Short mmCIF file of C-alpha atoms in Angstrom, two decimals:
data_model
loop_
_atom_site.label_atom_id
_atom_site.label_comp_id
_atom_site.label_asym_id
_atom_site.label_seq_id
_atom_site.Cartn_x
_atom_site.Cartn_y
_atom_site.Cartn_z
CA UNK A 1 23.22 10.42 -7.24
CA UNK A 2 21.86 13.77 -7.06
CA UNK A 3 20.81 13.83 -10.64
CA UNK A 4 19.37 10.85 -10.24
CA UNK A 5 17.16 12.30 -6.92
CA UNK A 6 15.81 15.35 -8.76
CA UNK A 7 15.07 13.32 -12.07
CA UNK A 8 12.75 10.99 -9.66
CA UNK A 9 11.48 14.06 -8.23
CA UNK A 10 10.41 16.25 -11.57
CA UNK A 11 8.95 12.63 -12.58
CA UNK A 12 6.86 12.42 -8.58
CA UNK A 13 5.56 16.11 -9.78
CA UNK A 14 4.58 14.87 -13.36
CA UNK A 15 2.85 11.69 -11.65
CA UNK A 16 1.11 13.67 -8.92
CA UNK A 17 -0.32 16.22 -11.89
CA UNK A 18 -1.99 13.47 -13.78
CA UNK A 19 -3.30 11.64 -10.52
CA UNK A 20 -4.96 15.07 -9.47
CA UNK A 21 -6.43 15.73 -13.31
CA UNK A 22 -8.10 11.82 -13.32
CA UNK A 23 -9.33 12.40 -9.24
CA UNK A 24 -10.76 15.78 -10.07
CA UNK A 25 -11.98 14.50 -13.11
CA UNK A 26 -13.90 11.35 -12.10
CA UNK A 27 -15.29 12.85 -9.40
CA UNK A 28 -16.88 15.51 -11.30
CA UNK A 29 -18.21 12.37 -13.39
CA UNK A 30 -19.95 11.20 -10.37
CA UNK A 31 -23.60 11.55 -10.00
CA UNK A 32 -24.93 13.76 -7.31
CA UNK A 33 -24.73 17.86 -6.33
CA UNK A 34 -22.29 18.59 -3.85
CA UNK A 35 -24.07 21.42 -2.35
CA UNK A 36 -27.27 19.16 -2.29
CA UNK A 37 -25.13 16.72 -0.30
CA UNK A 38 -23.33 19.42 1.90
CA UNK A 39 -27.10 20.85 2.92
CA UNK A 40 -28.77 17.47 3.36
CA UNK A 41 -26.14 16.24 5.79
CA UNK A 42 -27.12 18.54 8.16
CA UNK A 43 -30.77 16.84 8.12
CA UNK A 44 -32.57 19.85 6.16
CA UNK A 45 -34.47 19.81 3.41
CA UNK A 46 -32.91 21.87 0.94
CA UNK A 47 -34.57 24.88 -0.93
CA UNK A 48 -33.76 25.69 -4.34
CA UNK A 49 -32.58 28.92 -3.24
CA UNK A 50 -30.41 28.02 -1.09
CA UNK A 51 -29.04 25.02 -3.56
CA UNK A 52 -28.24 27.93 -5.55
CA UNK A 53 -26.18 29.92 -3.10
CA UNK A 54 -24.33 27.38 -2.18
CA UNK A 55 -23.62 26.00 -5.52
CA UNK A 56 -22.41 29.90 -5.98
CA UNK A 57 -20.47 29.98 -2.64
CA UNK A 58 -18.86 26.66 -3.71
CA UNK A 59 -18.35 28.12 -6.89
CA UNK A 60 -19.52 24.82 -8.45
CA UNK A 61 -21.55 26.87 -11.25
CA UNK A 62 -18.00 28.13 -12.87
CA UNK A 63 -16.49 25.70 -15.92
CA UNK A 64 -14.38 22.85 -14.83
CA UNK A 65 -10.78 24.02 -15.57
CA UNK A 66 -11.64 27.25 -13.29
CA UNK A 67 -12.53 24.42 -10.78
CA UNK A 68 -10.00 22.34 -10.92
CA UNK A 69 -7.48 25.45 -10.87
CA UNK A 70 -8.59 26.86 -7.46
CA UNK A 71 -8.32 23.63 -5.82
CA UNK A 72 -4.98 22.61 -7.34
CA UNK A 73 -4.08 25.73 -6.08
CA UNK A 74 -5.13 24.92 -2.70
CA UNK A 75 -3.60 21.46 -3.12
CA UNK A 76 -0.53 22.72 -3.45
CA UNK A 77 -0.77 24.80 -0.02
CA UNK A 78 -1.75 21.81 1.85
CA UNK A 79 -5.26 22.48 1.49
CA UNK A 80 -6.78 19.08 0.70
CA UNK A 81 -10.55 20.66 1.43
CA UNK A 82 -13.00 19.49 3.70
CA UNK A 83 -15.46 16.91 3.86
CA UNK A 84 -19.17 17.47 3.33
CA UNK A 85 -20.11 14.82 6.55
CA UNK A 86 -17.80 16.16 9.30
CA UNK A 87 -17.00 19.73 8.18
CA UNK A 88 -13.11 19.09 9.33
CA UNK A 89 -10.05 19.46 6.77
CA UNK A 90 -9.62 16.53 4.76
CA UNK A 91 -5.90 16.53 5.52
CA UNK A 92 -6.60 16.16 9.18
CA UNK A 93 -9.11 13.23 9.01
CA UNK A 94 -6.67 11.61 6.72
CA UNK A 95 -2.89 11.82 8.99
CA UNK A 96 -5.08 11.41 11.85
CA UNK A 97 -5.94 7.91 10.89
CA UNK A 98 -2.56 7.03 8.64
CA UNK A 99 -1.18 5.81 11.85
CA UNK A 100 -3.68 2.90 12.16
CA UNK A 101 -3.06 1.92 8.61
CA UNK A 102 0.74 1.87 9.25
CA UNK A 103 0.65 -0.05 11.96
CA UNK A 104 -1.29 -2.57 10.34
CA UNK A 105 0.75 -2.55 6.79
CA UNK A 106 3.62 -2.88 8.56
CA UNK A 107 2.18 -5.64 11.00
CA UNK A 108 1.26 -7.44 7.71
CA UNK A 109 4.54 -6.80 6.26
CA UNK A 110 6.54 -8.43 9.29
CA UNK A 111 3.92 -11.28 9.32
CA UNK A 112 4.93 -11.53 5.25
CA UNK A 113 8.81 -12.03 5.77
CA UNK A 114 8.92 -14.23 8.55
CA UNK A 115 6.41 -16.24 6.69
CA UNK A 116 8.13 -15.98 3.17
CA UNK A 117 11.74 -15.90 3.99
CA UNK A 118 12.29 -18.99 5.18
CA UNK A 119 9.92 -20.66 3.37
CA UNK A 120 11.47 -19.30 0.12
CA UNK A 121 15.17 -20.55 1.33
CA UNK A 122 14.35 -23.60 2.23
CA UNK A 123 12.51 -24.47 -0.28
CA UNK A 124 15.29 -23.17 -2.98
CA UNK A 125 18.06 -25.54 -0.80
CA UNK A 126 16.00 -28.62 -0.66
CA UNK A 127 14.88 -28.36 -4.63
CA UNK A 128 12.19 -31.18 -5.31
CA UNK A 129 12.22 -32.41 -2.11
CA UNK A 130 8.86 -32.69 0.05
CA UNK A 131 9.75 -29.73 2.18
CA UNK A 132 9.62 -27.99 -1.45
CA UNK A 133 6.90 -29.42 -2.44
CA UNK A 134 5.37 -28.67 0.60
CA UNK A 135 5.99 -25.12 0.23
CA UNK A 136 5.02 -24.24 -3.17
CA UNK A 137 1.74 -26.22 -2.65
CA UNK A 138 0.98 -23.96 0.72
CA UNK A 139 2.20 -20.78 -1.86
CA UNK A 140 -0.52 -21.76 -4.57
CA UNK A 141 -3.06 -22.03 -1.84
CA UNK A 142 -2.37 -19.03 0.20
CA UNK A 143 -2.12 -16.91 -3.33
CA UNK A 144 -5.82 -18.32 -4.47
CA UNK A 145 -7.23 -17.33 -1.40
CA UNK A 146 -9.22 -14.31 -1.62
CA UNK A 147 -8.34 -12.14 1.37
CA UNK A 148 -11.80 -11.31 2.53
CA UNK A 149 -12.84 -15.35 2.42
CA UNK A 150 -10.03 -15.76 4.58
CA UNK A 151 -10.58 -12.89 6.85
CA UNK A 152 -14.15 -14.18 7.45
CA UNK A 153 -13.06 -17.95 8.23
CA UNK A 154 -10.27 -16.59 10.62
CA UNK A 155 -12.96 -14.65 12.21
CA UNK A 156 -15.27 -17.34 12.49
CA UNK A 157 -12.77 -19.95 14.12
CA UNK A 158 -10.49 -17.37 16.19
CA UNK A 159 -12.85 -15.53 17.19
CA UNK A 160 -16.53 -16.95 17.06
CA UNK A 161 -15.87 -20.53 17.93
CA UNK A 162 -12.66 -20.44 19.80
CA UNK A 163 -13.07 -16.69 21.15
CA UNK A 164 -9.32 -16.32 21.46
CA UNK A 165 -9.02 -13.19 19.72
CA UNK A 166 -10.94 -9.65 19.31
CA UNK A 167 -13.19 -9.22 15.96
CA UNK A 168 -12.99 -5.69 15.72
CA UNK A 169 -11.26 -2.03 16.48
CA UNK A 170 -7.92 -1.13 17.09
CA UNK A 171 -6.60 -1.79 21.01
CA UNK A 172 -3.66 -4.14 21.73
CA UNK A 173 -1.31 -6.59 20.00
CA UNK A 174 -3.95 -9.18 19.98
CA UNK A 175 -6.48 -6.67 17.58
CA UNK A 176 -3.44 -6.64 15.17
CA UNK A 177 -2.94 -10.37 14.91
CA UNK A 178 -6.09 -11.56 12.29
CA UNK A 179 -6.33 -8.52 9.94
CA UNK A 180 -2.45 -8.47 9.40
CA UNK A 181 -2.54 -12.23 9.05
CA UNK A 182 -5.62 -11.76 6.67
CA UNK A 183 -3.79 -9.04 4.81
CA UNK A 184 -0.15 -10.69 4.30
CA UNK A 185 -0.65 -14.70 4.14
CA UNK A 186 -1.52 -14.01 0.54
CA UNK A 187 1.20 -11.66 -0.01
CA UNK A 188 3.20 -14.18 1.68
CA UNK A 189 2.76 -16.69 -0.94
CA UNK A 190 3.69 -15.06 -3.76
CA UNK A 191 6.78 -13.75 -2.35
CA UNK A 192 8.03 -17.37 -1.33
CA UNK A 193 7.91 -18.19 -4.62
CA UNK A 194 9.96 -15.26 -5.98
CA UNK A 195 12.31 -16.04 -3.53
CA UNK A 196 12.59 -19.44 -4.29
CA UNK A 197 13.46 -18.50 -7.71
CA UNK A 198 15.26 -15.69 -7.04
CA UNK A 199 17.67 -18.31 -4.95
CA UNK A 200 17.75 -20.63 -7.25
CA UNK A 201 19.24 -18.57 -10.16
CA UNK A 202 22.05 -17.16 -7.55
CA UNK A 203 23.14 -20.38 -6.02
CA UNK A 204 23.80 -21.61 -9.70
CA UNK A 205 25.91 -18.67 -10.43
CA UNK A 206 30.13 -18.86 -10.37
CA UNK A 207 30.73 -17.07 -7.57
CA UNK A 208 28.64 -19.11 -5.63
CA UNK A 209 30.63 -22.13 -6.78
CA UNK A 210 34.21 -20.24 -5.78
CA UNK A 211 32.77 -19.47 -2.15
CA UNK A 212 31.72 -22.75 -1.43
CA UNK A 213 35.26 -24.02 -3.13
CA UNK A 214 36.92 -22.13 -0.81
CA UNK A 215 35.68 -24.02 2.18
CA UNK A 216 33.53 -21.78 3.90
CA UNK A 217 30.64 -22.73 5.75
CA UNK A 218 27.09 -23.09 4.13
CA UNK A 219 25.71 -20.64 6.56
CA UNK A 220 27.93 -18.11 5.62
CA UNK A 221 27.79 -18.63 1.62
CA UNK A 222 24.12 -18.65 1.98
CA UNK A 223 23.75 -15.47 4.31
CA UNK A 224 26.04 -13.72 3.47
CA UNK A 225 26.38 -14.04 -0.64
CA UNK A 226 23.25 -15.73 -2.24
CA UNK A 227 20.56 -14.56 0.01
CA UNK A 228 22.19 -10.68 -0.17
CA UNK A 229 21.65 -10.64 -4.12
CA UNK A 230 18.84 -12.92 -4.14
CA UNK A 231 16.70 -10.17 -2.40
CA UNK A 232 17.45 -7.45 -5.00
CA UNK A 233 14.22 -8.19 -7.00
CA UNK A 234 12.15 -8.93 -3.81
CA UNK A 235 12.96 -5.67 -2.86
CA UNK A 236 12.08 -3.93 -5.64
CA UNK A 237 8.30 -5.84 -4.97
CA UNK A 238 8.36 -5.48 -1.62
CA UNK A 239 8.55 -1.70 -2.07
CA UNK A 240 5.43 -2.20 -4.63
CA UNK A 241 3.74 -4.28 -2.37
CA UNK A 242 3.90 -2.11 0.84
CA UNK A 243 2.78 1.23 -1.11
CA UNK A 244 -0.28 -1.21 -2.34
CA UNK A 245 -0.98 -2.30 0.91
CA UNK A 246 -1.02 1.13 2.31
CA UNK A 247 -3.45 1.91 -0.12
CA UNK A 248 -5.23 -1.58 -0.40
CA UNK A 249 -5.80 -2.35 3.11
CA UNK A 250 -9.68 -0.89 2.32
CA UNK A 251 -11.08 -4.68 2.27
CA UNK A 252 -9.30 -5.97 5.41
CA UNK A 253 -9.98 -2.64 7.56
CA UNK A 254 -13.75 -2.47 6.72
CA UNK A 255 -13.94 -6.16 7.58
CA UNK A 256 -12.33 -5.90 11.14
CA UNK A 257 -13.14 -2.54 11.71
CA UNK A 258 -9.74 -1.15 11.70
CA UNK A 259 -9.88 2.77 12.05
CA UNK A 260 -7.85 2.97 8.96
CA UNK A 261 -7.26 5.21 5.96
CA UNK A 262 -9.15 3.00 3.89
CA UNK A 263 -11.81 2.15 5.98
CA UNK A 264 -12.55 5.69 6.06
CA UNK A 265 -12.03 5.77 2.46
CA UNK A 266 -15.13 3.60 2.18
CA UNK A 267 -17.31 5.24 4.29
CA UNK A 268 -16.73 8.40 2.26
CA UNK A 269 -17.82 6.94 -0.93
CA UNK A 270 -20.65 5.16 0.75
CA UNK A 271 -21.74 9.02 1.79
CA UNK A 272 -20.45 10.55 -1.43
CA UNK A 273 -18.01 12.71 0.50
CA UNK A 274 -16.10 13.88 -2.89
CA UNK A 275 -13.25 15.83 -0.96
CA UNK A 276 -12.46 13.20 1.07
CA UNK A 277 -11.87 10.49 -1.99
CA UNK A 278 -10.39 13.07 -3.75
CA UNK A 279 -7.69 13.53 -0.89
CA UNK A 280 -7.28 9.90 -0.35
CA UNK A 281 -6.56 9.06 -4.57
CA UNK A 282 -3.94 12.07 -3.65
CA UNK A 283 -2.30 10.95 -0.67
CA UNK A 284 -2.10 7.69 -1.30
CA UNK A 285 -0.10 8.31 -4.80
CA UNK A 286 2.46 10.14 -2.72
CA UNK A 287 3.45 7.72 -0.39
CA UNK A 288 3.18 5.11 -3.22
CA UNK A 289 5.76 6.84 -5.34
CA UNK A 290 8.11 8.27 -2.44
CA UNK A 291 7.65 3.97 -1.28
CA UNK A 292 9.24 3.36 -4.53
CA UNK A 293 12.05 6.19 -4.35
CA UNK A 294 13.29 4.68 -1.17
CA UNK A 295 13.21 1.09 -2.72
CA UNK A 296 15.42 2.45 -5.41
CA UNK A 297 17.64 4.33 -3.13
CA UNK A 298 18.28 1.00 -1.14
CA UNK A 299 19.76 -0.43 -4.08
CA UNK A 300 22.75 1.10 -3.32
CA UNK A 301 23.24 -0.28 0.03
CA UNK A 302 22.22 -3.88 -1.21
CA UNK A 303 24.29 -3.80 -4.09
CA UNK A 304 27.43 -1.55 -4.23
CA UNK A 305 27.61 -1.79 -8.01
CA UNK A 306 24.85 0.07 -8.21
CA UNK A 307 26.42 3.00 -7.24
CA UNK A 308 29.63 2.77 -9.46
CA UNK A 309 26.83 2.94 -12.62
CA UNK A 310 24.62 5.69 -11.52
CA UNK A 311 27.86 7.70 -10.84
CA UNK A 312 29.07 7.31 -14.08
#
Protein backbone atom coordinates (compact mmCIF):
# COMPACT_ATOMS: atom_id res chain seq x y z
CA UNK A 1 0.00 0.00 0.00
CA UNK A 2 2.80 2.23 0.58
CA UNK A 3 4.26 1.69 -2.81
CA UNK A 4 1.27 2.24 -4.17
CA UNK A 5 0.93 5.92 -2.10
CA UNK A 6 4.33 7.23 -3.24
CA UNK A 7 3.84 5.93 -6.94
CA UNK A 8 0.48 8.25 -6.90
CA UNK A 9 2.50 10.82 -5.36
CA UNK A 10 5.79 11.02 -7.87
CA UNK A 11 2.81 10.82 -10.58
CA UNK A 12 0.71 14.20 -8.45
CA UNK A 13 4.41 15.91 -8.85
CA UNK A 14 4.72 14.94 -12.63
CA UNK A 15 0.96 16.20 -13.13
CA UNK A 16 1.39 19.40 -11.14
CA UNK A 17 4.81 20.17 -13.40
CA UNK A 18 2.98 20.05 -16.65
CA UNK A 19 -0.19 21.97 -15.26
CA UNK A 20 2.28 24.84 -14.10
CA UNK A 21 4.35 24.74 -17.70
CA UNK A 22 0.68 25.04 -19.81
CA UNK A 23 -0.66 27.94 -16.93
CA UNK A 24 2.59 29.82 -17.19
CA UNK A 25 2.61 29.27 -20.67
CA UNK A 26 -0.85 30.42 -21.83
CA UNK A 27 -0.80 33.17 -19.84
CA UNK A 28 2.25 34.54 -21.28
CA UNK A 29 0.19 33.93 -24.64
CA UNK A 30 -2.34 36.32 -23.44
CA UNK A 31 -2.54 39.74 -24.82
CA UNK A 32 -1.84 42.63 -22.58
CA UNK A 33 1.44 44.05 -20.34
CA UNK A 34 1.30 43.16 -16.91
CA UNK A 35 3.02 46.13 -15.64
CA UNK A 36 0.64 48.27 -17.90
CA UNK A 37 -2.19 46.52 -16.04
CA UNK A 38 -0.52 46.64 -12.50
CA UNK A 39 -0.05 50.74 -13.05
CA UNK A 40 -3.44 51.38 -14.62
CA UNK A 41 -5.32 49.74 -11.77
CA UNK A 42 -4.36 52.22 -9.59
CA UNK A 43 -6.24 54.87 -11.96
CA UNK A 44 -2.89 56.50 -13.45
CA UNK A 45 -1.94 57.02 -16.61
CA UNK A 46 1.12 55.25 -17.17
CA UNK A 47 4.46 56.80 -18.50
CA UNK A 48 6.73 54.95 -20.59
CA UNK A 49 9.27 55.31 -18.07
CA UNK A 50 7.77 54.05 -15.57
CA UNK A 51 6.27 50.99 -17.87
CA UNK A 52 9.81 50.33 -18.13
CA UNK A 53 10.76 50.12 -14.49
CA UNK A 54 8.27 48.16 -13.67
CA UNK A 55 8.53 45.78 -16.48
CA UNK A 56 12.35 45.67 -14.98
CA UNK A 57 11.20 45.39 -11.30
CA UNK A 58 8.83 42.58 -12.46
CA UNK A 59 11.55 41.27 -14.30
CA UNK A 60 9.14 40.70 -17.21
CA UNK A 61 11.96 41.91 -19.80
CA UNK A 62 14.15 38.54 -18.95
CA UNK A 63 13.42 35.28 -21.47
CA UNK A 64 10.60 33.07 -20.49
CA UNK A 65 12.34 29.99 -18.94
CA UNK A 66 14.18 32.60 -16.46
CA UNK A 67 10.47 33.58 -15.80
CA UNK A 68 8.92 30.72 -15.36
CA UNK A 69 11.95 29.47 -13.05
CA UNK A 70 11.65 32.23 -10.39
CA UNK A 71 8.08 31.72 -9.99
CA UNK A 72 8.15 27.91 -9.91
CA UNK A 73 10.51 28.56 -7.43
CA UNK A 74 8.22 30.61 -5.48
CA UNK A 75 5.45 28.10 -6.20
CA UNK A 76 7.03 25.68 -4.56
CA UNK A 77 7.42 27.90 -1.22
CA UNK A 78 3.83 28.64 -1.17
CA UNK A 79 4.23 31.72 -2.96
CA UNK A 80 1.36 31.73 -5.46
CA UNK A 81 2.09 35.74 -6.20
CA UNK A 82 -0.18 38.45 -5.96
CA UNK A 83 -2.81 39.89 -7.88
CA UNK A 84 -2.46 43.05 -9.94
CA UNK A 85 -6.31 44.41 -8.68
CA UNK A 86 -6.05 43.92 -4.88
CA UNK A 87 -2.28 43.81 -4.22
CA UNK A 88 -2.95 40.72 -1.59
CA UNK A 89 -1.21 37.14 -2.04
CA UNK A 90 -2.95 35.10 -4.41
CA UNK A 91 -2.90 32.19 -1.98
CA UNK A 92 -4.87 34.18 0.51
CA UNK A 93 -7.68 35.44 -1.81
CA UNK A 94 -7.91 31.91 -2.99
CA UNK A 95 -8.31 29.63 0.76
CA UNK A 96 -10.12 32.57 1.86
CA UNK A 97 -12.94 31.90 -0.49
CA UNK A 98 -12.43 27.81 -0.94
CA UNK A 99 -14.76 27.57 1.93
CA UNK A 100 -17.76 29.01 0.00
CA UNK A 101 -17.06 26.74 -2.88
CA UNK A 102 -16.99 23.70 -0.51
CA UNK A 103 -19.89 24.32 1.00
CA UNK A 104 -21.66 24.61 -2.09
CA UNK A 105 -19.91 21.41 -3.94
CA UNK A 106 -20.68 19.54 -1.22
CA UNK A 107 -24.34 20.99 -0.86
CA UNK A 108 -24.65 19.91 -4.56
CA UNK A 109 -23.12 16.67 -3.91
CA UNK A 110 -25.69 15.70 -1.02
CA UNK A 111 -28.52 17.15 -3.21
CA UNK A 112 -26.91 14.55 -6.09
CA UNK A 113 -27.19 11.25 -3.92
CA UNK A 114 -30.34 11.65 -2.35
CA UNK A 115 -31.60 12.48 -5.74
CA UNK A 116 -29.70 9.63 -7.65
CA UNK A 117 -29.61 6.86 -5.20
CA UNK A 118 -32.85 5.98 -4.98
CA UNK A 119 -33.81 6.80 -8.14
CA UNK A 120 -31.04 4.53 -9.56
CA UNK A 121 -32.31 1.46 -7.18
CA UNK A 122 -35.52 1.65 -7.86
CA UNK A 123 -35.42 1.96 -11.07
CA UNK A 124 -32.82 -1.16 -11.46
CA UNK A 125 -35.59 -3.36 -9.12
CA UNK A 126 -38.63 -2.41 -11.03
CA UNK A 127 -36.82 -2.99 -14.70
CA UNK A 128 -39.33 -1.76 -17.50
CA UNK A 129 -41.80 -0.83 -15.30
CA UNK A 130 -43.31 2.88 -15.29
CA UNK A 131 -41.48 3.83 -12.17
CA UNK A 132 -38.38 2.97 -14.59
CA UNK A 133 -39.51 4.50 -17.20
CA UNK A 134 -40.29 7.29 -15.25
CA UNK A 135 -36.88 7.63 -14.07
CA UNK A 136 -34.74 7.34 -17.00
CA UNK A 137 -37.06 9.82 -18.84
CA UNK A 138 -36.55 12.51 -15.76
CA UNK A 139 -32.47 11.32 -16.20
CA UNK A 140 -32.47 12.28 -20.04
CA UNK A 141 -34.13 15.52 -19.17
CA UNK A 142 -32.23 16.62 -16.20
CA UNK A 143 -28.80 15.58 -18.24
CA UNK A 144 -29.95 17.91 -21.42
CA UNK A 145 -30.52 20.68 -19.32
CA UNK A 146 -27.91 23.19 -19.48
CA UNK A 147 -27.14 24.27 -15.92
CA UNK A 148 -27.24 27.98 -16.41
CA UNK A 149 -30.94 27.66 -18.34
CA UNK A 150 -31.94 25.99 -15.35
CA UNK A 151 -30.39 28.23 -12.85
CA UNK A 152 -32.15 31.19 -14.53
CA UNK A 153 -35.77 29.47 -14.61
CA UNK A 154 -35.29 28.42 -10.87
CA UNK A 155 -34.50 31.96 -10.26
CA UNK A 156 -37.26 33.30 -12.05
CA UNK A 157 -40.05 31.04 -10.36
CA UNK A 158 -38.38 30.65 -6.72
CA UNK A 159 -37.39 33.65 -6.47
CA UNK A 160 -38.98 36.36 -8.85
CA UNK A 161 -42.51 35.11 -9.00
CA UNK A 162 -42.90 33.11 -5.88
CA UNK A 163 -40.15 35.11 -3.77
CA UNK A 164 -39.57 32.10 -1.56
CA UNK A 165 -35.98 32.03 -1.79
CA UNK A 166 -32.82 34.57 -1.90
CA UNK A 167 -31.24 35.27 -5.56
CA UNK A 168 -27.93 36.02 -4.50
CA UNK A 169 -24.80 35.90 -1.84
CA UNK A 170 -23.91 33.52 0.58
CA UNK A 171 -26.04 33.78 4.19
CA UNK A 172 -28.16 30.84 5.43
CA UNK A 173 -29.39 27.39 4.38
CA UNK A 174 -31.98 28.92 2.23
CA UNK A 175 -28.95 30.86 -0.13
CA UNK A 176 -27.60 27.26 -0.58
CA UNK A 177 -30.79 25.63 -1.77
CA UNK A 178 -31.05 26.94 -5.81
CA UNK A 179 -27.34 27.08 -6.83
CA UNK A 180 -26.68 23.52 -5.35
CA UNK A 181 -29.92 22.36 -6.91
CA UNK A 182 -28.79 24.19 -10.18
CA UNK A 183 -25.37 22.64 -9.90
CA UNK A 184 -26.26 18.80 -9.07
CA UNK A 185 -29.85 18.00 -10.76
CA UNK A 186 -27.78 17.48 -13.86
CA UNK A 187 -25.16 15.59 -12.20
CA UNK A 188 -27.95 13.82 -10.69
CA UNK A 189 -29.13 12.40 -13.84
CA UNK A 190 -26.37 10.91 -15.13
CA UNK A 191 -25.48 9.20 -12.04
CA UNK A 192 -29.04 7.49 -11.79
CA UNK A 193 -28.38 6.01 -14.78
CA UNK A 194 -24.97 4.53 -13.91
CA UNK A 195 -26.47 3.26 -11.03
CA UNK A 196 -29.18 1.72 -12.62
CA UNK A 197 -26.79 -0.15 -14.65
CA UNK A 198 -24.36 -0.62 -12.30
CA UNK A 199 -27.37 -2.61 -10.29
CA UNK A 200 -28.46 -4.29 -12.88
CA UNK A 201 -25.22 -6.17 -13.82
CA UNK A 202 -24.78 -7.13 -9.87
CA UNK A 203 -28.22 -8.38 -9.16
CA UNK A 204 -27.69 -10.81 -12.20
CA UNK A 205 -24.52 -12.08 -10.80
CA UNK A 206 -24.29 -15.76 -8.74
CA UNK A 207 -23.82 -14.63 -5.60
CA UNK A 208 -26.69 -12.62 -5.73
CA UNK A 209 -28.71 -15.69 -6.67
CA UNK A 210 -27.07 -17.83 -3.49
CA UNK A 211 -28.07 -14.88 -1.01
CA UNK A 212 -31.44 -14.63 -2.02
CA UNK A 213 -31.50 -18.76 -2.07
CA UNK A 214 -30.62 -18.70 1.24
CA UNK A 215 -33.72 -16.95 2.42
CA UNK A 216 -32.66 -13.75 3.49
CA UNK A 217 -34.60 -10.76 3.25
CA UNK A 218 -34.59 -8.46 0.09
CA UNK A 219 -33.56 -5.56 2.18
CA UNK A 220 -30.65 -7.13 3.34
CA UNK A 221 -29.43 -8.79 -0.13
CA UNK A 222 -29.98 -5.47 -1.65
CA UNK A 223 -28.15 -3.27 1.09
CA UNK A 224 -25.99 -5.09 2.11
CA UNK A 225 -24.48 -7.15 -1.14
CA UNK A 226 -25.63 -5.59 -4.53
CA UNK A 227 -25.82 -2.00 -3.65
CA UNK A 228 -22.09 -2.35 -1.72
CA UNK A 229 -20.43 -3.49 -5.16
CA UNK A 230 -22.75 -1.73 -7.30
CA UNK A 231 -21.23 1.63 -6.04
CA UNK A 232 -17.61 0.71 -6.88
CA UNK A 233 -17.75 2.48 -10.33
CA UNK A 234 -19.98 5.35 -9.01
CA UNK A 235 -17.37 5.99 -6.77
CA UNK A 236 -14.71 6.13 -8.88
CA UNK A 237 -17.10 9.12 -10.82
CA UNK A 238 -18.20 10.53 -7.97
CA UNK A 239 -14.59 11.29 -6.99
CA UNK A 240 -14.26 12.80 -10.76
CA UNK A 241 -17.27 14.57 -10.44
CA UNK A 242 -16.67 16.38 -7.06
CA UNK A 243 -12.94 17.53 -8.09
CA UNK A 244 -14.93 18.96 -11.38
CA UNK A 245 -17.36 20.58 -9.46
CA UNK A 246 -14.88 22.18 -7.22
CA UNK A 247 -13.39 23.52 -10.13
CA UNK A 248 -16.58 23.93 -12.36
CA UNK A 249 -18.83 25.63 -10.06
CA UNK A 250 -17.57 29.09 -12.13
CA UNK A 251 -21.10 29.18 -14.09
CA UNK A 252 -23.42 28.54 -11.11
CA UNK A 253 -21.41 30.98 -8.62
CA UNK A 254 -21.28 33.95 -11.09
CA UNK A 255 -24.98 33.39 -11.70
CA UNK A 256 -26.10 33.53 -7.95
CA UNK A 257 -23.41 35.43 -6.79
CA UNK A 258 -21.82 32.89 -4.67
CA UNK A 259 -18.46 34.29 -3.17
CA UNK A 260 -16.75 31.34 -4.60
CA UNK A 261 -13.40 30.25 -6.00
CA UNK A 262 -14.69 30.40 -9.32
CA UNK A 263 -16.61 33.31 -9.22
CA UNK A 264 -13.55 35.02 -8.35
CA UNK A 265 -11.88 33.12 -10.98
CA UNK A 266 -14.03 35.06 -13.44
CA UNK A 267 -13.67 38.29 -12.27
CA UNK A 268 -9.91 37.87 -12.59
CA UNK A 269 -9.97 37.09 -16.18
CA UNK A 270 -12.57 39.71 -16.79
CA UNK A 271 -9.66 42.19 -15.22
CA UNK A 272 -6.78 40.21 -16.69
CA UNK A 273 -5.41 39.52 -13.22
CA UNK A 274 -2.72 36.82 -14.64
CA UNK A 275 -1.50 35.70 -11.04
CA UNK A 276 -4.66 35.09 -9.88
CA UNK A 277 -5.73 32.54 -12.95
CA UNK A 278 -2.51 31.29 -12.80
CA UNK A 279 -3.05 30.26 -9.01
CA UNK A 280 -6.49 29.06 -9.56
CA UNK A 281 -5.38 26.48 -12.90
CA UNK A 282 -2.80 25.46 -9.88
CA UNK A 283 -4.91 24.93 -7.04
CA UNK A 284 -7.55 23.55 -8.51
CA UNK A 285 -5.30 20.57 -10.16
CA UNK A 286 -4.28 19.74 -6.62
CA UNK A 287 -7.35 19.12 -5.05
CA UNK A 288 -8.52 17.44 -8.33
CA UNK A 289 -5.79 14.85 -8.20
CA UNK A 290 -5.51 14.41 -4.24
CA UNK A 291 -9.92 14.03 -4.93
CA UNK A 292 -8.92 11.16 -6.98
CA UNK A 293 -6.17 9.62 -4.53
CA UNK A 294 -8.75 9.40 -1.86
CA UNK A 295 -11.33 7.80 -4.31
CA UNK A 296 -8.74 5.18 -4.96
CA UNK A 297 -7.80 4.74 -1.42
CA UNK A 298 -11.57 4.03 -0.58
CA UNK A 299 -11.45 1.13 -2.71
CA UNK A 300 -10.10 -0.70 -0.12
CA UNK A 301 -12.72 -0.16 2.37
CA UNK A 302 -15.53 -0.83 -0.31
CA UNK A 303 -14.03 -3.77 -1.59
CA UNK A 304 -11.62 -5.89 0.57
CA UNK A 305 -10.21 -7.66 -2.47
CA UNK A 306 -8.73 -4.81 -3.38
CA UNK A 307 -6.35 -4.92 -0.86
CA UNK A 308 -5.29 -8.68 -1.16
CA UNK A 309 -4.07 -7.49 -5.03
CA UNK A 310 -2.29 -4.33 -4.32
CA UNK A 311 -0.45 -6.27 -1.53
CA UNK A 312 0.71 -8.75 -3.67
Amino acid sequence: MWGYFLKRLVFLGVVMLGVSIIAFGLINLAPGDPAELILRSGGVEPTREALEALRKELGLNDPLYLQYGRWLWRVLHGDLGKSFRTGRPVAEEILSRFPATLELTCAAMIFMVCLALPAGILSALYRHAFLDHLSRLSALLGASLPGFWLGLVLIYFFAVKLGVLPVMGRGGPQHLVLPAVTLGFGMAAVYARILRASMLDVLGQDYIKVARAKGLKEKWVIGRHALKNALLPTVTLLGMSFGHLLGGAVIVETIFAWPGVGKFAVDAIFNRDYPVIQGYVLFMAVVFVLVNLLVDVSYVFLDPRIRLERGK
